[in-house]
Coordinates of C-alpha atoms in Angstrom, one line a residue:
X1 CA 63.5 15.6 -30.0
X2 CA 65.6 18.7 -29.1
X3 CA 66.5 21.2 -26.4
X4 CA 65.6 24.7 -27.7
X5 CA 67.8 27.5 -26.3
X6 CA 66.9 31.1 -27.1
X7 CA 70.2 32.8 -26.3
X8 CA 70.4 36.6 -25.9
X9 CA 67.5 36.6 -28.3
X10 CA 65.7 39.9 -29.4
X11 CA 63.7 40.9 -32.4
X12 CA 62.5 44.2 -33.8
X13 CA 60.5 44.8 -37.0
X14 CA 62.3 48.2 -37.3
X15 CA 65.6 48.5 -39.1
X16 CA 67.2 50.7 -36.4
X17 CA 65.5 50.2 -33.1
X18 CA 66.3 52.8 -30.4
X19 CA 64.8 51.4 -27.2
X20 CA 62.7 48.7 -25.6
X21 CA 59.5 50.0 -27.1
X22 CA 60.9 49.3 -30.6
X23 CA 61.3 45.6 -29.9
X24 CA 58.6 43.0 -30.4
X25 CA 60.8 40.6 -28.5
X26 CA 63.1 42.1 -25.8
X27 CA 66.4 40.4 -25.1
X28 CA 65.9 37.1 -23.3
X29 CA 67.7 33.9 -22.5
X30 CA 65.3 30.9 -22.2
X31 CA 65.5 27.1 -22.5
X32 CA 62.8 24.7 -23.5
X33 CA 64.1 21.3 -22.3
X34 CA 64.1 18.2 -24.5
X35 CA 60.8 16.3 -24.4
X36 CA 58.8 18.9 -22.3
X37 CA 55.2 20.0 -22.8
X38 CA 55.2 23.8 -22.5
X39 CA 52.8 26.6 -23.0
X40 CA 53.6 30.2 -24.1
X41 CA 50.8 32.3 -22.5
X42 CA 50.0 36.0 -22.8
X43 CA 47.7 38.6 -24.2
X44 CA 47.4 39.6 -27.8
X45 CA 50.3 41.6 -29.0
X46 CA 52.8 40.4 -26.4
X47 CA 55.1 38.7 -28.9
X48 CA 54.0 35.0 -28.6
X49 CA 53.5 34.3 -32.3
X50 CA 56.7 36.3 -33.2
X51 CA 58.7 34.1 -30.8
X52 CA 57.1 30.9 -32.2
X53 CA 57.9 32.0 -35.8
X54 CA 61.5 32.6 -34.8
X55 CA 61.8 29.1 -33.4
X56 CA 60.3 27.5 -36.5
X57 CA 62.4 29.6 -38.9
X58 CA 59.7 31.6 -40.5
X59 CA 61.3 34.7 -39.0
X60 CA 65.0 35.4 -38.4
X61 CA 65.8 37.2 -35.1
X62 CA 67.4 40.6 -35.2
X63 CA 69.8 39.7 -32.4
X64 CA 70.9 36.6 -30.5
X65 CA 70.8 32.9 -31.3
X66 CA 68.3 30.0 -31.6
X67 CA 70.1 26.8 -30.7
X68 CA 68.8 23.2 -31.2
X69 CA 70.8 20.9 -29.0
X70 CA 73.5 23.5 -28.8
X71 CA 73.7 24.0 -32.6
X72 CA 72.8 27.5 -34.0
X73 CA 69.9 27.3 -36.5
X74 CA 69.4 31.0 -37.2
X75 CA 70.1 30.7 -40.9
X76 CA 68.6 27.2 -41.4
X77 CA 65.3 27.3 -43.3
X78 CA 62.1 25.9 -41.7
X79 CA 62.1 22.8 -43.8
X80 CA 65.5 21.8 -42.6
X81 CA 64.8 22.3 -38.8
X82 CA 62.6 19.3 -38.4
X83 CA 60.0 21.5 -36.8
X84 CA 56.3 20.9 -37.2
X85 CA 53.9 23.8 -36.8
X86 CA 50.2 23.7 -36.3
X87 CA 48.4 27.0 -36.9
X88 CA 45.1 28.6 -35.8
X89 CA 43.3 27.3 -38.8
X90 CA 43.6 23.8 -40.3
X91 CA 46.3 23.4 -43.0
X92 CA 45.0 20.4 -45.0
X93 CA 44.1 19.4 -48.5
X94 CA 40.3 19.3 -48.8
X95 CA 40.4 17.2 -52.0
X96 CA 42.4 14.4 -50.3
X97 CA 41.2 11.7 -48.0
X98 CA 42.1 11.9 -44.3
X99 CA 44.6 9.0 -44.9
X100 CA 46.3 10.8 -47.7
X101 CA 46.5 14.1 -45.7
X102 CA 48.3 12.3 -42.9
X103 CA 50.5 10.3 -45.3
X104 CA 51.6 13.4 -47.3
X105 CA 54.5 14.5 -45.1
X106 CA 55.9 11.0 -45.1
X107 CA 55.5 10.4 -48.8
X108 CA 57.3 13.7 -49.4
X109 CA 60.3 12.3 -47.5
X110 CA 60.2 9.0 -49.6
X111 CA 59.3 6.9 -46.6
X112 CA 58.5 3.3 -47.6
X113 CA 54.7 2.8 -48.0
X114 CA 54.6 0.0 -45.4
X115 CA 56.0 2.4 -42.8
X116 CA 53.6 5.2 -44.0
X117 CA 50.6 2.9 -43.4
X118 CA 51.9 1.9 -39.9
X119 CA 52.6 5.5 -38.8
X120 CA 49.3 6.9 -40.3
X121 CA 47.3 4.3 -38.5
X122 CA 49.1 4.9 -35.2
X123 CA 48.5 8.6 -35.4
X124 CA 44.9 8.2 -36.5
X125 CA 44.2 6.0 -33.6
X126 CA 45.7 8.5 -31.1
X127 CA 43.6 11.3 -32.6
X128 CA 40.4 9.2 -33.0
X129 CA 40.4 9.6 -36.7
X130 CA 40.4 5.9 -37.6
X131 CA 36.7 5.8 -38.6
X132 CA 37.2 8.7 -41.1
X133 CA 40.5 7.7 -42.8
X134 CA 38.8 7.0 -46.1
X135 CA 36.6 10.2 -46.1
X136 CA 37.5 13.4 -48.1
X137 CA 38.7 16.1 -45.7
X138 CA 36.2 18.5 -47.2
X139 CA 33.3 16.6 -45.7
X140 CA 34.6 16.8 -42.1
X141 CA 33.7 19.2 -39.2
X142 CA 36.1 22.0 -38.2
X143 CA 37.4 20.0 -35.1
X144 CA 38.1 16.9 -37.3
X145 CA 40.0 19.1 -39.8
X146 CA 42.1 20.6 -37.0
X147 CA 42.9 17.1 -35.7
X148 CA 44.1 16.2 -39.2
X149 CA 46.3 19.3 -39.1
X150 CA 47.7 18.2 -35.8
X151 CA 48.2 14.7 -37.2
X152 CA 50.3 16.0 -40.1
X153 CA 52.6 17.5 -37.5
X154 CA 52.7 14.4 -35.3
X155 CA 53.1 11.8 -38.1
X156 CA 56.8 12.4 -38.6
X157 CA 58.9 10.6 -36.1
X158 CA 62.0 12.7 -36.7
X159 CA 60.6 16.1 -35.6
X160 CA 62.6 18.1 -33.1
X161 CA 59.5 19.8 -31.7
X162 CA 55.9 20.6 -32.5
X163 CA 54.7 24.2 -32.2
X164 CA 51.0 24.9 -31.7
X165 CA 49.9 28.5 -32.5
X166 CA 46.5 28.8 -30.8
X167 CA 45.3 25.6 -32.5
X168 CA 41.8 25.4 -30.9
X169 CA 40.6 28.8 -32.1
X170 CA 38.1 27.3 -34.6
X171 CA 37.0 24.5 -32.2
X172 CA 33.6 24.6 -30.5
X173 CA 34.0 25.3 -26.8
X174 CA 32.6 21.9 -25.7
X175 CA 35.2 20.1 -27.8
X176 CA 38.2 22.2 -26.6
X177 CA 38.6 20.4 -23.3
X178 CA 38.6 17.0 -25.1
X179 CA 41.2 18.0 -27.6
X180 CA 43.5 19.6 -24.9
X181 CA 43.4 16.3 -23.0
X182 CA 44.1 14.4 -26.2
X183 CA 47.2 16.5 -26.9
X184 CA 48.4 15.9 -23.4
X185 CA 48.0 12.1 -23.9
X186 CA 49.8 12.3 -27.2
X187 CA 52.7 14.1 -25.6
X188 CA 52.9 11.4 -22.9
X189 CA 52.7 8.7 -25.5
X190 CA 55.3 10.0 -28.0
X191 CA 57.5 12.1 -25.7
X192 CA 57.8 15.0 -28.2
X193 CA 58.9 18.5 -27.3
X194 CA 55.8 20.6 -27.6
X195 CA 55.2 24.4 -27.3
X196 CA 51.6 25.5 -27.2
X197 CA 50.9 29.2 -27.8
X198 CA 47.7 30.6 -26.3
X199 CA 46.0 33.5 -24.6
X200 CA 43.8 31.2 -22.6
X201 CA 45.1 30.3 -19.1
X202 CA 42.9 27.2 -18.9
X203 CA 44.3 25.8 -22.2
X204 CA 47.8 26.5 -20.9
X205 CA 47.4 24.8 -17.5
X206 CA 45.5 21.8 -19.0
X207 CA 48.2 21.1 -21.5
X208 CA 51.5 22.2 -20.1
X209 CA 53.9 21.0 -17.4
X210 CA 55.4 24.5 -17.3
X211 CA 54.1 27.8 -18.6
X212 CA 56.1 30.8 -19.9
X213 CA 54.1 34.0 -19.4
X214 CA 54.8 36.7 -21.9
X215 CA 54.2 40.4 -21.3
X216 CA 55.6 43.3 -23.3
X217 CA 57.9 41.1 -25.4
X218 CA 59.5 39.3 -22.4
X219 CA 59.0 36.1 -20.6
X220 CA 58.3 37.5 -17.1
X221 CA 57.8 34.1 -15.4
X222 CA 58.3 30.4 -16.2
X223 CA 56.9 27.9 -13.9
X224 CA 54.2 25.3 -13.1
X225 CA 50.5 26.4 -13.0
X226 CA 50.6 26.2 -9.2
X227 CA 53.8 28.4 -9.0
X228 CA 52.2 31.0 -11.3
X229 CA 49.0 31.0 -9.1
X230 CA 50.6 30.9 -5.6
X231 CA 53.8 32.9 -6.3
X232 CA 53.3 35.2 -9.3
X233 CA 56.7 36.7 -9.8
X234 CA 55.4 39.7 -11.8
X235 CA 52.4 41.9 -11.1
X236 CA 51.0 41.1 -14.6
X237 CA 51.2 37.4 -13.9
X238 CA 49.1 37.9 -10.7
X239 CA 46.6 39.9 -12.7
X240 CA 46.5 37.7 -15.7
X241 CA 46.4 34.3 -14.0
X242 CA 43.3 33.4 -12.0
X243 CA 39.6 34.1 -12.4
X244 CA 39.3 36.8 -11.2
X245 CA 43.0 37.7 -11.1
X246 CA 45.0 39.0 -8.2
X247 CA 43.9 42.3 -6.6
X248 CA 46.7 44.8 -7.4
X249 CA 46.8 48.1 -5.4
X250 CA 49.3 50.9 -5.8
X251 CA 50.8 51.7 -2.4
X252 CA 53.4 53.8 -0.7
X253 CA 55.7 53.1 2.3
X254 CA 54.6 53.9 5.8
X255 CA 55.8 53.2 9.4
X256 CA 53.9 49.9 9.6
X257 CA 54.5 48.7 6.1
X258 CA 52.5 50.1 3.1
X259 CA 49.6 52.5 2.7
X260 CA 46.9 53.3 0.2
X261 CA 44.7 56.3 0.7
X262 CA 44.2 56.3 4.5
X263 CA 44.6 52.6 5.0
X264 CA 47.8 51.1 6.5
X265 CA 48.7 47.5 5.7
X266 CA 51.2 46.1 8.1
X267 CA 54.1 44.0 6.8
X268 CA 56.3 41.5 8.7
X269 CA 59.6 43.1 9.7
X270 CA 62.0 41.3 7.3
X271 CA 59.8 42.2 4.3
X272 CA 59.4 45.8 5.5
X273 CA 63.2 46.1 5.9
X274 CA 63.7 44.7 2.4
X275 CA 61.2 47.2 1.0
X276 CA 62.8 50.1 2.8
X277 CA 66.2 49.2 1.3
X278 CA 64.9 49.7 -2.2
X279 CA 64.6 53.2 -3.7
X280 CA 61.9 52.8 -6.3
X281 CA 58.5 54.5 -5.7
X282 CA 56.7 52.0 -8.0
X283 CA 55.3 49.7 -5.2
X284 CA 52.2 47.6 -5.4
X285 CA 50.4 45.2 -3.1
X286 CA 48.9 42.0 -4.4
X287 CA 46.5 39.5 -2.8
X288 CA 44.4 36.8 -4.5
X289 CA 40.6 36.8 -4.0
X290 CA 40.8 33.2 -2.9
X291 CA 43.2 34.0 0.0
X292 CA 41.4 37.0 1.5
X293 CA 39.8 36.1 4.9
X294 CA 36.2 37.2 5.4
X295 CA 35.2 37.6 9.0
X296 CA 31.7 37.0 10.4
X297 CA 31.9 40.2 12.6
X298 CA 34.1 43.1 13.4
X299 CA 37.6 41.7 14.3
X300 CA 40.8 43.4 15.5
X301 CA 43.2 44.0 12.6
X302 CA 40.5 43.4 10.0
X303 CA 39.6 46.1 7.4
X304 CA 36.1 47.4 7.2
X305 CA 34.5 47.3 3.7
X306 CA 31.3 48.1 1.9
X307 CA 29.7 45.5 -0.5
X308 CA 29.3 46.9 -4.0
X309 CA 27.9 43.8 -5.8
X310 CA 27.9 40.0 -5.9
X311 CA 28.5 37.6 -8.8
X312 CA 26.9 34.2 -8.0
X313 CA 28.8 31.5 -10.1
X314 CA 27.1 28.5 -8.5
X315 CA 29.9 26.8 -6.8
X316 CA 31.3 30.0 -5.4
X317 CA 30.5 33.8 -5.3
X318 CA 32.7 36.7 -6.2
X319 CA 32.2 39.7 -3.9
X320 CA 33.3 43.2 -5.1
X321 CA 34.1 45.3 -2.0
X322 CA 35.0 48.9 -1.5
X323 CA 38.0 49.2 0.8
X324 CA 38.9 52.9 1.3
X325 CA 38.1 53.7 -2.3
X326 CA 39.7 50.6 -3.8
X327 CA 37.7 47.8 -5.5
X328 CA 38.7 44.5 -3.9
X329 CA 37.6 41.1 -5.3
X330 CA 36.9 38.3 -2.8
X331 CA 36.0 34.7 -3.5
X332 CA 33.5 33.2 -1.2
X333 CA 32.6 29.4 -1.1
X334 CA 29.1 28.5 -1.9
X335 CA 28.3 27.3 1.6
X336 CA 29.3 30.7 3.1
X337 CA 26.5 33.3 3.7
X338 CA 27.2 36.8 2.5
X339 CA 27.6 39.0 5.5
X340 CA 25.0 41.7 6.0
X341 CA 26.0 45.4 6.6
X342 CA 29.7 46.1 6.8
X343 CA 32.1 43.4 5.7
X344 CA 35.4 42.8 7.5
X345 CA 38.4 41.2 5.7
X346 CA 42.1 40.5 6.4
X347 CA 45.1 39.7 4.3
X348 CA 46.9 36.6 5.5
X349 CA 50.6 37.3 5.8
X350 CA 51.7 34.3 3.8
X351 CA 49.6 35.3 0.8
X352 CA 50.3 39.0 0.8
X353 CA 52.7 40.0 -2.1
X354 CA 54.7 43.2 -2.6
X355 CA 55.9 44.2 -6.0
X356 CA 58.6 46.8 -6.7
X357 CA 59.0 47.9 -10.3
X358 CA 56.4 45.1 -11.1
X359 CA 58.6 42.3 -9.7
X360 CA 57.9 40.3 -6.6
X361 CA 60.1 40.9 -3.5
X362 CA 60.4 38.4 -0.7
X363 CA 62.3 38.5 2.5
X364 CA 65.3 36.1 2.3
X365 CA 64.5 35.2 -1.3
X366 CA 66.1 36.8 -4.3
X367 CA 63.4 38.1 -6.7
X368 CA 63.2 36.2 -10.0
X369 CA 63.1 37.8 -13.4
X370 CA 62.3 35.3 -16.2
X371 CA 64.0 32.0 -15.3
X372 CA 67.2 33.7 -14.0
X373 CA 67.9 35.4 -10.7
X374 CA 67.8 39.2 -10.6
X375 CA 68.8 41.4 -7.6
X376 CA 66.7 44.5 -7.0

């Protein structure tokens, strides 16, 4: 196993990059600790696969260092990094049996056959492939083939880390949950450093202890699924995490706190003072649909809204409300009746978030950028 440190790392596919927009990976400093189960989460084009390929050695970074346990590996080829990588589509030999596919990496390393047999059987049992070990890989289903591909990465006991690049793309939806849980169990069993790349927040939160959210070539937050949900450090994290995501509204300062259109949203004094001390005009308000309070009747301090439409999802409902020209999503429990006529809502102070230049500000708390502190 290995600690993987991305030190002052940046990458551009251009020969002479001139600015941030020319970089696929903008300068970052990030550590994946030894033995952890991590997810790298973000939308298509944010730099996830580029970063994974830099770690594995398929791509050499333009700037900075990749360190394995403190040793730079920038110029070390993939085969010498002891990294296993599992891709979107199965990488196996269809003409071989499942057993021979799993044994192939070990035989290439001249591992004694007794040890090969022991290790192959151990991994086959963990992946529930024991019953098909003698079958040709060409006769198996896509999910079984992908499990073989995963097994080829797991079978070597000397790997520093295993990198998964959206490995469940070809798997039927009803099997994805089972395979995610299986990977989690394998991590717990073998204690291997694992980094799982995905654009699916459910996959990330099911598998990982901590999630790195990428946006625009940067890791904008690194934390547990709960931290990302309850305290999104970047407006994009709030929007991207959750179903639906956080309500994000552009606002401006006012005497009470912030304002959009003709609606004033009061802020507690310490947060208002912090906001007033910052000069940027890029200010946004964030509130999750789950944390908005819906009142049964007109209430002092509540905002009056019109109901646009309702999505009934069985165990809960999503209301889309019009608040002074802004569309606001609200999550309502299944046992709550939908109010008739006007709807009144309020934003609990503890769950109301303010973002300046896309990053969260909090009274008496230094805003966090990536995994290091940043002062705004």
